[in-house]
Amino acid sequence: MTLGQRLKAGLGRLLRGQGFLRGSMAGLNRLSKPLNEAPLSRIDKALHRIRRSGRGLEIGPSHNPIAPKSQGFDVDILDHASAEELRQKYKGHAVDIERIEAVDYIWQGQPLDELIGQQQCYDYIIASHVIEHTPDLVAFLQQCTRLLRADGILSLVIPDKRYCFDYFRWPSSTGEVLDAYLQQRRRHSPGVVFEHLANAVKSDGQIAWAQGIMGNLEYVHGFEQAVAAWHQAQQTSEYQDVHQWRFTPASFRLVLHDLNRMGLTELTEACRFDTQGCEFFISLSKGATAEPNRMHLAKDMMQEMRLT
């Protein structure tokens, strides 16, 4: 498995160990708990602004769906492989492959709305630990916008780069996102492949960890392996799965602010939950909301980085 797949595979074990998966999925039609009640579970955070009885799309759930069909969700599943292929892929990797559900759409690099064959057809889209892999972040947001109904929600669960193997990589900038958009990237550049492999680290043998838990850091890959991957990426057009983007909560909000100001996305922040464990949550919706102060976001990002 790639590092990103290993991160997703290990996420459930990490969060269960931290007690973040408490709570149930009972009551699909009720609204999420108010923020002033008991702490929300990971699932409740991801579904906080979602009308659970609506029609949804979950992108890349693999073996850990947030809105399982088996629990009554009216949801389509989009992944890079069929359910049987995913079961074979994760067999022997200490995950519950029985949670892998039927895949409705197999993504092969085409625009999402082109693959689905419809527009404005979903009340919500869920993408957990997906957006950091997308070669073109702007195009991904635009495609999701076209798939969402007017009051639809895009729910993102994003790894915080401070608490996973991206620890030594700086948060992605708006300029990097713009370059990928102008180049219409469908795969990651050789330089990104090199950086991902050359700088990935683990803490006490783990590729993701919780806040306040910092162990002995060591590289996941040898330098020669990163160089070999860089050469290979120059010679093939095949997609290589790496983390294109790295975010902290404030750095993601800063990029989103800039893309909104530039008219490149109409999705704005509907709600957010700061980092718990190794991930943070942000839900986006169409339409104008109160614009955050760009200087405040930049300062918040720098403060977040000082805590590492």
Short mmCIF file of C-alpha atoms in Angstrom, two decimals:
data_model
loop_
_atom_site.label_atom_id
_atom_site.label_comp_id
_atom_site.label_asym_id
_atom_site.label_seq_id
_atom_site.Cartn_x
_atom_site.Cartn_y
_atom_site.Cartn_z
CA MET A 1 0.00 0.00 0.00
CA THR A 2 1.06 3.60 -0.50
CA LEU A 3 1.68 5.85 2.49
CA GLY A 4 -1.69 7.51 1.97
CA GLN A 5 -3.45 4.15 1.99
CA ARG A 6 -1.51 3.10 5.08
CA LEU A 7 -2.54 6.35 6.76
CA LYS A 8 -6.20 5.61 6.03
CA ALA A 9 -5.79 1.99 7.14
CA GLY A 10 -4.20 3.03 10.43
CA LEU A 11 -6.56 5.90 11.09
CA GLY A 12 -9.33 3.84 12.62
CA ARG A 13 -6.92 2.12 15.01
CA LEU A 14 -5.41 5.46 16.07
CA LEU A 15 -8.77 7.12 16.64
CA ARG A 16 -10.21 4.14 18.49
CA GLY A 17 -7.17 4.22 20.73
CA GLN A 18 -7.83 7.89 21.44
CA GLY A 19 -11.54 7.30 22.03
CA PHE A 20 -12.67 9.43 19.08
CA LEU A 21 -15.00 6.89 17.53
CA ARG A 22 -17.57 6.87 20.33
CA GLY A 23 -21.17 7.53 19.40
CA SER A 24 -23.52 5.75 17.08
CA MET A 25 -25.15 6.28 13.73
CA ALA A 26 -28.66 5.87 15.12
CA GLY A 27 -31.25 8.29 13.86
CA LEU A 28 -30.34 8.98 10.25
CA ASN A 29 -32.96 11.69 9.93
CA ARG A 30 -32.05 13.70 13.00
CA LEU A 31 -29.77 16.71 12.84
CA SER A 32 -26.29 16.53 14.32
CA LYS A 33 -25.83 17.33 17.98
CA PRO A 34 -25.54 21.03 18.88
CA LEU A 35 -21.99 22.14 19.52
CA ASN A 36 -22.70 22.86 23.19
CA GLU A 37 -23.71 19.27 23.99
CA ALA A 38 -21.46 16.27 24.54
CA PRO A 39 -18.33 16.09 22.35
CA LEU A 40 -19.11 14.96 18.83
CA SER A 41 -17.72 11.74 17.46
CA ARG A 42 -15.61 11.69 14.33
CA ILE A 43 -18.62 10.54 12.31
CA ASP A 44 -20.85 13.28 13.72
CA LYS A 45 -18.28 15.93 12.81
CA ALA A 46 -18.08 14.74 9.23
CA LEU A 47 -21.89 14.65 8.99
CA HIS A 48 -22.57 17.78 11.03
CA ARG A 49 -24.11 19.91 8.27
CA ILE A 50 -25.41 17.01 6.20
CA ARG A 51 -29.06 16.05 5.87
CA ARG A 52 -28.61 12.37 6.52
CA SER A 53 -31.76 11.32 4.68
CA GLY A 54 -30.55 13.04 1.50
CA ARG A 55 -28.76 11.54 -1.48
CA GLY A 56 -25.01 11.50 -1.19
CA LEU A 57 -21.69 10.57 -2.77
CA GLU A 58 -18.75 9.28 -0.76
CA ILE A 59 -15.40 9.49 -2.52
CA GLY A 60 -12.71 6.96 -1.69
CA PRO A 61 -14.19 5.43 1.49
CA SER A 62 -12.34 2.15 0.94
CA HIS A 63 -12.69 0.05 4.12
CA ASN A 64 -13.77 2.92 6.38
CA PRO A 65 -16.97 4.56 5.04
CA ILE A 66 -18.43 7.50 6.93
CA ALA A 67 -21.92 7.07 5.46
CA PRO A 68 -22.33 3.31 4.93
CA LYS A 69 -25.10 1.95 2.76
CA SER A 70 -25.42 -0.81 5.34
CA GLN A 71 -26.62 1.77 7.87
CA GLY A 72 -29.32 3.18 5.62
CA PHE A 73 -27.55 5.99 3.82
CA ASP A 74 -28.72 6.69 0.27
CA VAL A 75 -25.18 7.04 -0.99
CA ASP A 76 -23.17 6.26 -4.11
CA ILE A 77 -19.60 5.05 -3.67
CA LEU A 78 -16.79 6.30 -5.90
CA ASP A 79 -13.37 4.69 -5.59
CA HIS A 80 -10.33 3.81 -7.69
CA ALA A 81 -11.16 0.09 -7.77
CA SER A 82 -14.07 -2.32 -7.46
CA ALA A 83 -15.13 -3.68 -4.08
CA GLU A 84 -13.55 -7.06 -4.81
CA GLU A 85 -10.30 -5.44 -5.90
CA LEU A 86 -10.27 -3.36 -2.70
CA ARG A 87 -10.85 -6.45 -0.57
CA GLN A 88 -7.90 -8.16 -2.22
CA LYS A 89 -5.78 -5.03 -1.83
CA TYR A 90 -6.40 -4.68 1.92
CA LYS A 91 -6.45 -8.38 2.76
CA GLY A 92 -3.94 -9.03 5.53
CA HIS A 93 -3.58 -5.35 6.47
CA ALA A 94 -5.37 -5.43 9.85
CA VAL A 95 -8.50 -3.67 8.58
CA ASP A 96 -12.09 -4.89 8.44
CA ILE A 97 -12.53 -5.65 4.74
CA GLU A 98 -16.16 -6.57 5.42
CA ARG A 99 -16.83 -2.83 5.70
CA ILE A 100 -15.92 -2.36 2.04
CA GLU A 101 -19.19 -1.73 0.20
CA ALA A 102 -20.23 -2.04 -3.43
CA VAL A 103 -18.52 0.58 -5.58
CA ASP A 104 -20.88 2.40 -7.94
CA TYR A 105 -18.30 4.43 -9.87
CA ILE A 106 -14.67 3.52 -10.55
CA TRP A 107 -12.55 6.62 -11.08
CA GLN A 108 -9.91 6.47 -13.82
CA GLY A 109 -8.81 10.09 -13.91
CA GLN A 110 -11.79 11.70 -15.63
CA PRO A 111 -13.75 14.66 -14.14
CA LEU A 112 -16.08 13.44 -11.42
CA ASP A 113 -19.24 14.88 -12.97
CA GLU A 114 -18.29 13.30 -16.30
CA LEU A 115 -17.94 9.92 -14.57
CA ILE A 116 -21.26 10.30 -12.71
CA GLY A 117 -23.01 11.51 -15.87
CA GLN A 118 -25.17 14.03 -13.99
CA GLN A 119 -24.93 17.44 -12.33
CA GLN A 120 -26.64 18.99 -9.30
CA CYS A 121 -27.68 15.50 -8.20
CA TYR A 122 -26.30 15.18 -4.65
CA ASP A 123 -27.29 16.70 -1.32
CA TYR A 124 -23.83 15.99 0.04
CA ILE A 125 -20.39 14.72 -0.93
CA ILE A 126 -18.00 13.21 1.61
CA ALA A 127 -14.26 13.03 0.98
CA SER A 128 -12.23 11.74 3.93
CA HIS A 129 -8.45 11.80 3.44
CA VAL A 130 -8.94 12.35 -0.28
CA ILE A 131 -8.33 16.00 -1.12
CA GLU A 132 -4.61 15.87 -0.28
CA HIS A 133 -4.16 13.29 -3.07
CA THR A 134 -5.84 15.29 -5.85
CA PRO A 135 -3.38 16.54 -8.51
CA ASP A 136 -5.59 19.60 -9.22
CA LEU A 137 -7.32 20.93 -6.10
CA VAL A 138 -9.26 23.67 -7.90
CA ALA A 139 -10.64 21.25 -10.48
CA PHE A 140 -11.72 18.88 -7.69
CA LEU A 141 -13.64 21.66 -5.92
CA GLN A 142 -15.23 22.79 -9.18
CA GLN A 143 -16.31 19.26 -10.08
CA CYS A 144 -17.86 18.77 -6.64
CA THR A 145 -19.67 22.09 -7.02
CA ARG A 146 -21.24 20.92 -10.26
CA LEU A 147 -22.39 17.68 -8.61
CA LEU A 148 -23.95 19.38 -5.57
CA ARG A 149 -27.46 20.75 -5.42
CA ALA A 150 -27.91 24.41 -4.51
CA ASP A 151 -27.94 23.71 -0.77
CA GLY A 152 -25.49 20.81 -0.93
CA ILE A 153 -22.54 20.21 1.40
CA LEU A 154 -19.01 19.07 0.65
CA SER A 155 -17.67 17.47 3.84
CA LEU A 156 -13.89 17.17 3.98
CA VAL A 157 -11.79 15.27 6.51
CA ILE A 158 -8.19 16.37 6.05
CA PRO A 159 -4.99 15.07 7.67
CA ASP A 160 -3.16 17.74 9.66
CA LYS A 161 0.36 17.70 8.24
CA ARG A 162 1.79 18.37 11.71
CA TYR A 163 0.67 14.96 12.96
CA CYS A 164 1.42 12.55 10.13
CA PHE A 165 4.22 11.54 7.77
CA ASP A 166 4.06 15.01 6.10
CA TYR A 167 5.59 16.52 9.27
CA PHE A 168 8.71 17.94 7.53
CA ARG A 169 6.84 19.34 4.52
CA TRP A 170 5.63 22.95 4.58
CA PRO A 171 1.90 23.67 4.13
CA SER A 172 0.80 24.06 0.52
CA SER A 173 0.43 27.60 -0.79
CA THR A 174 -2.18 29.19 -3.01
CA GLY A 175 0.50 29.65 -5.66
CA GLU A 176 1.16 25.91 -5.82
CA VAL A 177 -2.59 25.28 -6.14
CA LEU A 178 -2.86 27.84 -8.95
CA ASP A 179 0.06 26.30 -10.86
CA ALA A 180 -1.57 22.86 -10.72
CA TYR A 181 -4.83 24.35 -11.99
CA LEU A 182 -3.19 26.18 -14.91
CA GLN A 183 -1.27 23.03 -15.86
CA GLN A 184 -4.49 20.96 -15.62
CA ARG A 185 -2.61 18.26 -13.77
CA ARG A 186 -3.97 14.73 -13.96
CA ARG A 187 -1.02 13.17 -12.18
CA HIS A 188 1.64 14.28 -9.71
CA SER A 189 4.85 15.83 -10.96
CA PRO A 190 8.17 13.97 -10.53
CA GLY A 191 9.25 16.62 -8.04
CA VAL A 192 6.18 16.05 -5.85
CA VAL A 193 6.76 12.28 -5.97
CA PHE A 194 10.37 12.82 -4.85
CA GLU A 195 9.42 15.22 -2.06
CA HIS A 196 6.73 12.87 -0.76
CA LEU A 197 9.10 9.90 -0.52
CA ALA A 198 12.23 11.78 0.53
CA ASN A 199 10.59 13.61 3.44
CA ALA A 200 8.00 11.14 4.79
CA VAL A 201 8.66 10.29 8.43
CA LYS A 202 7.23 8.12 11.16
CA SER A 203 7.14 8.78 14.89
CA ASP A 204 7.96 5.75 17.02
CA GLY A 205 7.13 3.61 14.00
CA GLN A 206 3.73 5.24 13.37
CA ILE A 207 2.93 7.32 10.24
CA ALA A 208 0.19 9.25 12.10
CA TRP A 209 0.00 10.39 15.69
CA ALA A 210 -2.09 12.62 17.95
CA GLN A 211 -1.34 16.11 19.22
CA GLY A 212 1.12 16.20 22.07
CA ILE A 213 2.52 12.78 21.17
CA MET A 214 5.92 13.12 19.53
CA GLY A 215 8.29 10.18 19.55
CA ASN A 216 11.51 9.34 17.78
CA LEU A 217 11.36 10.48 14.16
CA GLU A 218 12.85 8.47 11.33
CA TYR A 219 12.44 8.47 7.56
CA VAL A 220 10.01 6.00 6.04
CA HIS A 221 11.97 5.60 2.79
CA GLY A 222 15.61 5.67 1.88
CA PHE A 223 16.91 8.62 -0.15
CA GLU A 224 17.86 6.32 -3.02
CA GLN A 225 14.27 5.08 -3.16
CA ALA A 226 13.03 8.66 -3.52
CA VAL A 227 15.52 9.31 -6.33
CA ALA A 228 14.47 6.12 -8.12
CA ALA A 229 10.81 7.15 -7.85
CA TRP A 230 11.69 10.57 -9.28
CA HIS A 231 13.30 8.94 -12.31
CA GLN A 232 10.38 6.55 -12.75
CA ALA A 233 7.86 9.40 -12.58
CA GLN A 234 9.60 11.04 -15.54
CA GLN A 235 9.27 7.91 -17.65
CA THR A 236 5.64 6.95 -17.08
CA SER A 237 2.25 8.56 -17.47
CA GLU A 238 0.73 6.31 -14.82
CA TYR A 239 -0.74 7.94 -11.73
CA GLN A 240 1.45 7.57 -8.64
CA ASP A 241 -0.41 8.01 -5.36
CA VAL A 242 1.27 10.59 -3.10
CA HIS A 243 0.25 13.56 -0.98
CA GLN A 244 0.19 16.51 -3.37
CA TRP A 245 -1.12 18.91 -0.71
CA ARG A 246 -0.28 19.46 2.95
CA PHE A 247 -2.51 21.49 5.24
CA THR A 248 -3.07 22.73 8.74
CA PRO A 249 -6.57 24.06 9.52
CA ALA A 250 -5.58 27.71 8.99
CA SER A 251 -3.48 27.03 5.90
CA PHE A 252 -6.41 25.27 4.21
CA ARG A 253 -8.75 28.12 5.12
CA LEU A 254 -6.22 30.60 3.70
CA VAL A 255 -6.06 28.78 0.36
CA LEU A 256 -9.86 28.52 0.27
CA HIS A 257 -10.14 32.25 1.00
CA ASP A 258 -7.83 33.08 -1.91
CA LEU A 259 -9.62 30.78 -4.36
CA ASN A 260 -12.91 32.41 -3.42
CA ARG A 261 -11.53 35.92 -3.87
CA MET A 262 -10.21 34.91 -7.29
CA GLY A 263 -13.54 33.43 -8.38
CA LEU A 264 -12.09 29.93 -8.81
CA THR A 265 -14.56 28.30 -6.44
CA GLU A 266 -17.94 29.28 -5.05
CA LEU A 267 -17.63 26.88 -2.13
CA THR A 268 -17.19 28.60 1.22
CA GLU A 269 -16.80 27.44 4.78
CA ALA A 270 -20.06 26.28 6.37
CA CYS A 271 -18.56 24.88 9.58
CA ARG A 272 -15.32 23.42 10.85
CA PHE A 273 -13.85 21.40 13.69
CA ASP A 274 -10.22 21.88 14.61
CA THR A 275 -7.69 19.09 14.72
CA GLN A 276 -8.31 16.08 16.90
CA GLY A 277 -5.97 13.18 16.62
CA CYS A 278 -4.31 13.61 13.23
CA GLU A 279 -7.15 15.23 11.24
CA PHE A 280 -9.46 18.21 11.02
CA PHE A 281 -12.93 18.66 9.56
CA ILE A 282 -14.38 21.36 7.33
CA SER A 283 -17.72 21.46 5.51
CA LEU A 284 -18.20 23.68 2.46
CA SER A 285 -21.35 24.99 0.83
CA LYS A 286 -22.30 27.18 -2.09
CA GLY A 287 -22.95 30.87 -1.55
CA ALA A 288 -21.42 33.78 0.29
CA THR A 289 -20.49 33.67 3.97
CA ALA A 290 -18.64 36.12 6.18
CA GLU A 291 -15.17 36.47 4.68
CA PRO A 292 -12.32 35.67 7.08
CA ASN A 293 -9.50 38.15 7.51
CA ARG A 294 -6.59 37.03 5.33
CA MET A 295 -3.95 38.43 7.68
CA HIS A 296 -5.53 36.64 10.62
CA LEU A 297 -5.47 33.36 8.70
CA ALA A 298 -1.81 33.82 7.77
CA LYS A 299 -0.90 34.57 11.38
CA ASP A 300 -2.92 31.59 12.58
CA MET A 301 -1.05 29.36 10.16
CA MET A 302 2.30 30.58 11.45
CA GLN A 303 1.17 30.02 15.02
CA GLU A 304 0.10 26.48 14.16
CA MET A 305 3.54 25.80 12.68
CA ARG A 306 5.29 27.13 15.79
CA LEU A 307 3.56 24.42 17.81
CA THR A 308 5.33 21.64 15.94
#
